[in-house]
Amino acid sequence: MKRLATILVIFTALLLAACSSTATEETTPVDQAPDATAYPGPMSVGLPTITPYYPAPSEGGESEGGAKVITTYKPRTSDDNMKRGNVFIELKDSDIIVMESAPVQVNVLLMGNLPDPCHELRVVPTTDEAAKRVDLEVYSLTKKGGACITVLQPFEATILLGSFTGGKYEVFINGEKLGEFDS
């Protein structure tokens, strides 16, 4: 038994001696930088530049949600040569904006989808002062016989309605009530 204990003690001593280092390592002081030639510099790899087909959201022309921002929605004389189409209005996302000014200015924020990216938005606002009603006829136009990818094109458009005489007005989009505002 003593012999086994002696062998274990010697073995442990040899193991500890083997693990400890007797050579002193030279370390660089903290205030001195290592030799610049000791390490290779960073490699720069040139990647090909990719040009996107569609503008990035930060380039303008799109809202934060990715919808196309439309600023030209009024009918034009060249519209007679185009084919009329539908617009898919999101009434729950659209809104009436009443500006705090004198006189009160009213805008309508329209959110929705065009049938495809080739369609253009058109909005015709009409006001009936006697009935206290504003109607917006919203539709899209596309070139006759043109081919286009079949995918919905989200949009948002701010329609300037202008100022109104005092009273409560109702706003309708293609016959559906959007909401009311006080002028």
PDB file of C-alpha atoms in Angstrom:
ATOM      1  CA  MET A   1       0.000   0.000   0.000  1.00  0.00           C
ATOM      2  CA  LYS A   2       2.893   2.335   0.862  1.00  0.00           C
ATOM      3  CA  ARG A   3       4.498   1.463  -2.381  1.00  0.00           C
ATOM      4  CA  LEU A   4       1.339   2.503  -4.357  1.00  0.00           C
ATOM      5  CA  ALA A   5       1.176   5.801  -2.467  1.00  0.00           C
ATOM      6  CA  THR A   6       4.831   6.501  -3.246  1.00  0.00           C
ATOM      7  CA  ILE A   7       4.299   5.811  -6.946  1.00  0.00           C
ATOM      8  CA  LEU A   8       1.278   8.159  -7.018  1.00  0.00           C
ATOM      9  CA  VAL A   9       3.233  10.961  -5.304  1.00  0.00           C
ATOM     10  CA  ILE A  10       6.165  10.609  -7.730  1.00  0.00           C
ATOM     11  CA  PHE A  11       3.809  10.489 -10.714  1.00  0.00           C
ATOM     12  CA  THR A  12       1.985  13.643  -9.538  1.00  0.00           C
ATOM     13  CA  ALA A  13       5.312  15.466  -9.006  1.00  0.00           C
ATOM     14  CA  LEU A  14       6.477  14.550 -12.507  1.00  0.00           C
ATOM     15  CA  LEU A  15       3.170  15.647 -13.973  1.00  0.00           C
ATOM     16  CA  LEU A  16       3.360  19.021 -12.237  1.00  0.00           C
ATOM     17  CA  ALA A  17       6.966  19.502 -13.321  1.00  0.00           C
ATOM     18  CA  ALA A  18       6.067  18.766 -16.928  1.00  0.00           C
ATOM     19  CA  CYS A  19       3.203  21.285 -16.911  1.00  0.00           C
ATOM     20  CA  SER A  20       5.171  24.170 -15.473  1.00  0.00           C
ATOM     21  CA  SER A  21       7.360  26.256 -17.789  1.00  0.00           C
ATOM     22  CA  THR A  22      10.903  27.098 -16.745  1.00  0.00           C
ATOM     23  CA  ALA A  23      11.643  29.321 -19.742  1.00  0.00           C
ATOM     24  CA  THR A  24      10.833  32.994 -19.340  1.00  0.00           C
ATOM     25  CA  GLU A  25       8.735  34.530 -22.091  1.00  0.00           C
ATOM     26  CA  GLU A  26       9.492  37.996 -23.309  1.00  0.00           C
ATOM     27  CA  THR A  27       6.413  40.187 -23.243  1.00  0.00           C
ATOM     28  CA  THR A  28       5.950  43.534 -24.902  1.00  0.00           C
ATOM     29  CA  PRO A  29       5.275  46.335 -22.458  1.00  0.00           C
ATOM     30  CA  VAL A  30       1.806  47.837 -22.729  1.00  0.00           C
ATOM     31  CA  ASP A  31       3.096  51.258 -23.735  1.00  0.00           C
ATOM     32  CA  GLN A  32       4.991  49.869 -26.759  1.00  0.00           C
ATOM     33  CA  ALA A  33       3.265  48.771 -29.950  1.00  0.00           C
ATOM     34  CA  PRO A  34       4.301  45.499 -31.598  1.00  0.00           C
ATOM     35  CA  ASP A  35       6.410  45.623 -34.737  1.00  0.00           C
ATOM     36  CA  ALA A  36       4.199  46.561 -37.707  1.00  0.00           C
ATOM     37  CA  THR A  37       5.886  43.993 -39.932  1.00  0.00           C
ATOM     38  CA  ALA A  38       5.092  41.169 -37.517  1.00  0.00           C
ATOM     39  CA  TYR A  39       1.497  40.814 -38.759  1.00  0.00           C
ATOM     40  CA  PRO A  40       0.152  41.043 -42.295  1.00  0.00           C
ATOM     41  CA  GLY A  41      -2.188  43.952 -43.040  1.00  0.00           C
ATOM     42  CA  PRO A  42      -5.878  43.520 -43.809  1.00  0.00           C
ATOM     43  CA  MET A  43      -6.761  42.170 -47.215  1.00  0.00           C
ATOM     44  CA  SER A  44      -9.098  44.229 -49.351  1.00  0.00           C
ATOM     45  CA  VAL A  45     -11.192  42.246 -51.762  1.00  0.00           C
ATOM     46  CA  GLY A  46     -12.999  44.088 -54.553  1.00  0.00           C
ATOM     47  CA  LEU A  47     -16.580  42.944 -55.076  1.00  0.00           C
ATOM     48  CA  PRO A  48     -18.588  43.680 -58.205  1.00  0.00           C
ATOM     49  CA  THR A  49     -21.038  46.563 -57.973  1.00  0.00           C
ATOM     50  CA  ILE A  50     -24.666  45.550 -58.401  1.00  0.00           C
ATOM     51  CA  THR A  51     -27.076  48.127 -59.781  1.00  0.00           C
ATOM     52  CA  PRO A  52     -30.602  47.613 -58.395  1.00  0.00           C
ATOM     53  CA  TYR A  53     -33.542  47.513 -60.796  1.00  0.00           C
ATOM     54  CA  TYR A  54     -35.773  49.456 -58.423  1.00  0.00           C
ATOM     55  CA  PRO A  55     -34.793  52.548 -56.383  1.00  0.00           C
ATOM     56  CA  ALA A  56     -33.848  51.902 -52.774  1.00  0.00           C
ATOM     57  CA  PRO A  57     -36.288  53.282 -50.165  1.00  0.00           C
ATOM     58  CA  SER A  58     -33.806  55.969 -49.110  1.00  0.00           C
ATOM     59  CA  GLU A  59     -33.624  57.390 -52.646  1.00  0.00           C
ATOM     60  CA  GLY A  60     -37.110  58.828 -52.468  1.00  0.00           C
ATOM     61  CA  GLY A  61     -40.186  57.830 -54.375  1.00  0.00           C
ATOM     62  CA  GLU A  62     -41.269  55.384 -51.677  1.00  0.00           C
ATOM     63  CA  SER A  63     -42.637  55.728 -48.174  1.00  0.00           C
ATOM     64  CA  GLU A  64     -41.144  54.047 -45.106  1.00  0.00           C
ATOM     65  CA  GLY A  65     -43.485  51.120 -45.648  1.00  0.00           C
ATOM     66  CA  GLY A  66     -42.282  50.612 -49.215  1.00  0.00           C
ATOM     67  CA  ALA A  67     -45.364  52.096 -50.889  1.00  0.00           C
ATOM     68  CA  LYS A  68     -44.907  54.248 -53.979  1.00  0.00           C
ATOM     69  CA  VAL A  69     -45.545  57.917 -53.096  1.00  0.00           C
ATOM     70  CA  ILE A  70     -47.744  59.486 -55.766  1.00  0.00           C
ATOM     71  CA  THR A  71     -47.751  63.241 -56.271  1.00  0.00           C
ATOM     72  CA  THR A  72     -49.288  63.493 -59.761  1.00  0.00           C
ATOM     73  CA  TYR A  73     -52.816  62.154 -59.519  1.00  0.00           C
ATOM     74  CA  LYS A  74     -54.820  64.761 -61.439  1.00  0.00           C
ATOM     75  CA  PRO A  75     -56.287  63.777 -64.825  1.00  0.00           C
ATOM     76  CA  ARG A  76     -54.334  64.881 -67.927  1.00  0.00           C
ATOM     77  CA  THR A  77     -55.287  65.500 -71.531  1.00  0.00           C
ATOM     78  CA  SER A  78     -53.285  62.427 -72.605  1.00  0.00           C
ATOM     79  CA  ASP A  79     -55.501  60.177 -70.438  1.00  0.00           C
ATOM     80  CA  ASP A  80     -57.944  59.683 -73.345  1.00  0.00           C
ATOM     81  CA  ASN A  81     -55.429  57.343 -75.010  1.00  0.00           C
ATOM     82  CA  MET A  82     -55.171  55.097 -71.951  1.00  0.00           C
ATOM     83  CA  LYS A  83     -57.196  52.183 -70.577  1.00  0.00           C
ATOM     84  CA  ARG A  84     -59.055  52.695 -67.294  1.00  0.00           C
ATOM     85  CA  GLY A  85     -58.573  50.208 -64.439  1.00  0.00           C
ATOM     86  CA  ASN A  86     -59.405  49.622 -60.786  1.00  0.00           C
ATOM     87  CA  VAL A  87     -57.687  50.807 -57.631  1.00  0.00           C
ATOM     88  CA  PHE A  88     -57.782  48.826 -54.394  1.00  0.00           C
ATOM     89  CA  ILE A  89     -58.211  51.427 -51.624  1.00  0.00           C
ATOM     90  CA  GLU A  90     -57.427  50.446 -48.029  1.00  0.00           C
ATOM     91  CA  LEU A  91     -60.074  52.546 -46.228  1.00  0.00           C
ATOM     92  CA  LYS A  92     -58.877  51.450 -42.780  1.00  0.00           C
ATOM     93  CA  ASP A  93     -55.381  52.789 -43.582  1.00  0.00           C
ATOM     94  CA  SER A  94     -56.549  55.960 -45.368  1.00  0.00           C
ATOM     95  CA  ASP A  95     -57.262  59.099 -43.350  1.00  0.00           C
ATOM     96  CA  ILE A  96     -58.625  62.643 -43.403  1.00  0.00           C
ATOM     97  CA  ILE A  97     -56.066  65.224 -42.282  1.00  0.00           C
ATOM     98  CA  VAL A  98     -57.370  68.585 -41.052  1.00  0.00           C
ATOM     99  CA  MET A  99     -54.618  71.214 -40.872  1.00  0.00           C
ATOM    100  CA  GLU A 100     -54.692  73.739 -38.046  1.00  0.00           C
ATOM    101  CA  SER A 101     -54.707  76.877 -40.157  1.00  0.00           C
ATOM    102  CA  ALA A 102     -57.012  79.766 -40.947  1.00  0.00           C
ATOM    103  CA  PRO A 103     -58.951  78.905 -43.013  1.00  0.00           C
ATOM    104  CA  VAL A 104     -58.900  75.188 -42.247  1.00  0.00           C
ATOM    105  CA  GLN A 105     -57.119  73.145 -44.953  1.00  0.00           C
ATOM    106  CA  VAL A 106     -58.164  69.529 -45.538  1.00  0.00           C
ATOM    107  CA  ASN A 107     -56.134  66.697 -47.101  1.00  0.00           C
ATOM    108  CA  VAL A 108     -56.968  63.044 -47.650  1.00  0.00           C
ATOM    109  CA  LEU A 109     -54.232  60.428 -47.265  1.00  0.00           C
ATOM    110  CA  LEU A 110     -55.050  57.530 -49.596  1.00  0.00           C
ATOM    111  CA  MET A 111     -53.419  54.143 -49.043  1.00  0.00           C
ATOM    112  CA  GLY A 112     -53.969  51.208 -51.346  1.00  0.00           C
ATOM    113  CA  ASN A 113     -52.727  49.155 -54.278  1.00  0.00           C
ATOM    114  CA  LEU A 114     -52.633  49.652 -58.023  1.00  0.00           C
ATOM    115  CA  PRO A 115     -53.262  46.529 -60.172  1.00  0.00           C
ATOM    116  CA  ASP A 116     -49.613  46.532 -61.327  1.00  0.00           C
ATOM    117  CA  PRO A 117     -46.604  48.876 -61.513  1.00  0.00           C
ATOM    118  CA  CYS A 118     -47.641  50.079 -65.007  1.00  0.00           C
ATOM    119  CA  HIS A 119     -50.908  51.641 -63.772  1.00  0.00           C
ATOM    120  CA  GLU A 120     -51.053  55.338 -62.848  1.00  0.00           C
ATOM    121  CA  LEU A 121     -53.317  56.731 -60.113  1.00  0.00           C
ATOM    122  CA  ARG A 122     -55.984  59.296 -60.947  1.00  0.00           C
ATOM    123  CA  VAL A 123     -58.191  61.141 -58.431  1.00  0.00           C
ATOM    124  CA  VAL A 124     -61.042  63.517 -59.260  1.00  0.00           C
ATOM    125  CA  PRO A 125     -62.355  65.361 -56.173  1.00  0.00           C
ATOM    126  CA  THR A 126     -65.824  66.970 -56.309  1.00  0.00           C
ATOM    127  CA  THR A 127     -67.423  68.992 -53.526  1.00  0.00           C
ATOM    128  CA  ASP A 128     -71.130  69.600 -52.898  1.00  0.00           C
ATOM    129  CA  GLU A 129     -71.179  72.562 -50.475  1.00  0.00           C
ATOM    130  CA  ALA A 130     -74.975  72.371 -50.031  1.00  0.00           C
ATOM    131  CA  ALA A 131     -74.900  68.683 -49.037  1.00  0.00           C
ATOM    132  CA  LYS A 132     -71.626  69.107 -47.069  1.00  0.00           C
ATOM    133  CA  ARG A 133     -70.150  66.199 -49.013  1.00  0.00           C
ATOM    134  CA  VAL A 134     -66.803  65.550 -50.729  1.00  0.00           C
ATOM    135  CA  ASP A 135     -66.577  62.729 -53.280  1.00  0.00           C
ATOM    136  CA  LEU A 136     -63.301  61.344 -54.578  1.00  0.00           C
ATOM    137  CA  GLU A 137     -63.429  59.339 -57.792  1.00  0.00           C
ATOM    138  CA  VAL A 138     -60.298  57.164 -57.643  1.00  0.00           C
ATOM    139  CA  TYR A 139     -59.199  55.004 -60.583  1.00  0.00           C
ATOM    140  CA  SER A 140     -56.087  53.913 -62.464  1.00  0.00           C
ATOM    141  CA  LEU A 141     -54.909  54.194 -66.055  1.00  0.00           C
ATOM    142  CA  THR A 142     -52.513  52.120 -68.145  1.00  0.00           C
ATOM    143  CA  LYS A 143     -51.319  52.138 -71.743  1.00  0.00           C
ATOM    144  CA  LYS A 144     -53.550  50.207 -74.129  1.00  0.00           C
ATOM    145  CA  GLY A 145     -52.062  46.883 -75.209  1.00  0.00           C
ATOM    146  CA  GLY A 146     -49.033  47.175 -72.934  1.00  0.00           C
ATOM    147  CA  ALA A 147     -47.623  44.151 -71.134  1.00  0.00           C
ATOM    148  CA  CYS A 148     -46.692  44.417 -67.470  1.00  0.00           C
ATOM    149  CA  ILE A 149     -45.799  42.142 -64.583  1.00  0.00           C
ATOM    150  CA  THR A 150     -48.876  41.041 -62.641  1.00  0.00           C
ATOM    151  CA  VAL A 151     -48.141  42.162 -59.099  1.00  0.00           C
ATOM    152  CA  LEU A 152     -49.902  44.695 -56.886  1.00  0.00           C
ATOM    153  CA  GLN A 153     -48.135  48.059 -56.545  1.00  0.00           C
ATOM    154  CA  PRO A 154     -48.725  49.621 -53.092  1.00  0.00           C
ATOM    155  CA  PHE A 155     -49.141  53.404 -53.084  1.00  0.00           C
ATOM    156  CA  GLU A 156     -49.881  56.342 -50.843  1.00  0.00           C
ATOM    157  CA  ALA A 157     -51.118  59.693 -52.092  1.00  0.00           C
ATOM    158  CA  THR A 158     -51.989  62.931 -50.320  1.00  0.00           C
ATOM    159  CA  ILE A 159     -54.967  64.581 -52.003  1.00  0.00           C
ATOM    160  CA  LEU A 160     -55.247  68.322 -51.375  1.00  0.00           C
ATOM    161  CA  LEU A 161     -58.918  69.208 -50.952  1.00  0.00           C
ATOM    162  CA  GLY A 162     -58.433  72.840 -49.909  1.00  0.00           C
ATOM    163  CA  SER A 163     -60.506  74.953 -47.508  1.00  0.00           C
ATOM    164  CA  PHE A 164     -64.225  74.727 -46.714  1.00  0.00           C
ATOM    165  CA  THR A 165     -66.932  76.938 -45.231  1.00  0.00           C
ATOM    166  CA  GLY A 166     -68.032  76.113 -41.679  1.00  0.00           C
ATOM    167  CA  GLY A 167     -69.849  72.857 -41.045  1.00  0.00           C
ATOM    168  CA  LYS A 168     -69.473  69.101 -40.832  1.00  0.00           C
ATOM    169  CA  TYR A 169     -68.474  67.407 -44.094  1.00  0.00           C
ATOM    170  CA  GLU A 170     -68.504  63.736 -45.107  1.00  0.00           C
ATOM    171  CA  VAL A 171     -65.804  62.294 -47.378  1.00  0.00           C
ATOM    172  CA  PHE A 172     -66.563  59.404 -49.746  1.00  0.00           C
ATOM    173  CA  ILE A 173     -64.119  57.437 -51.898  1.00  0.00           C
ATOM    174  CA  ASN A 174     -65.748  55.713 -54.882  1.00  0.00           C
ATOM    175  CA  GLY A 175     -69.072  55.782 -52.984  1.00  0.00           C
ATOM    176  CA  GLU A 176     -67.701  54.367 -49.701  1.00  0.00           C
ATOM    177  CA  LYS A 177     -67.569  56.633 -46.661  1.00  0.00           C
ATOM    178  CA  LEU A 178     -64.045  57.390 -45.454  1.00  0.00           C
ATOM    179  CA  GLY A 179     -65.017  59.687 -42.585  1.00  0.00           C
ATOM    180  CA  GLU A 180     -66.054  63.185 -41.519  1.00  0.00           C
ATOM    181  CA  PHE A 181     -64.365  66.458 -40.633  1.00  0.00           C
ATOM    182  CA  ASP A 182     -65.414  69.792 -39.121  1.00  0.00           C
ATOM    183  CA  SER A 183     -64.478  72.955 -40.920  1.00  0.00           C
TER     184      SER A 183
END
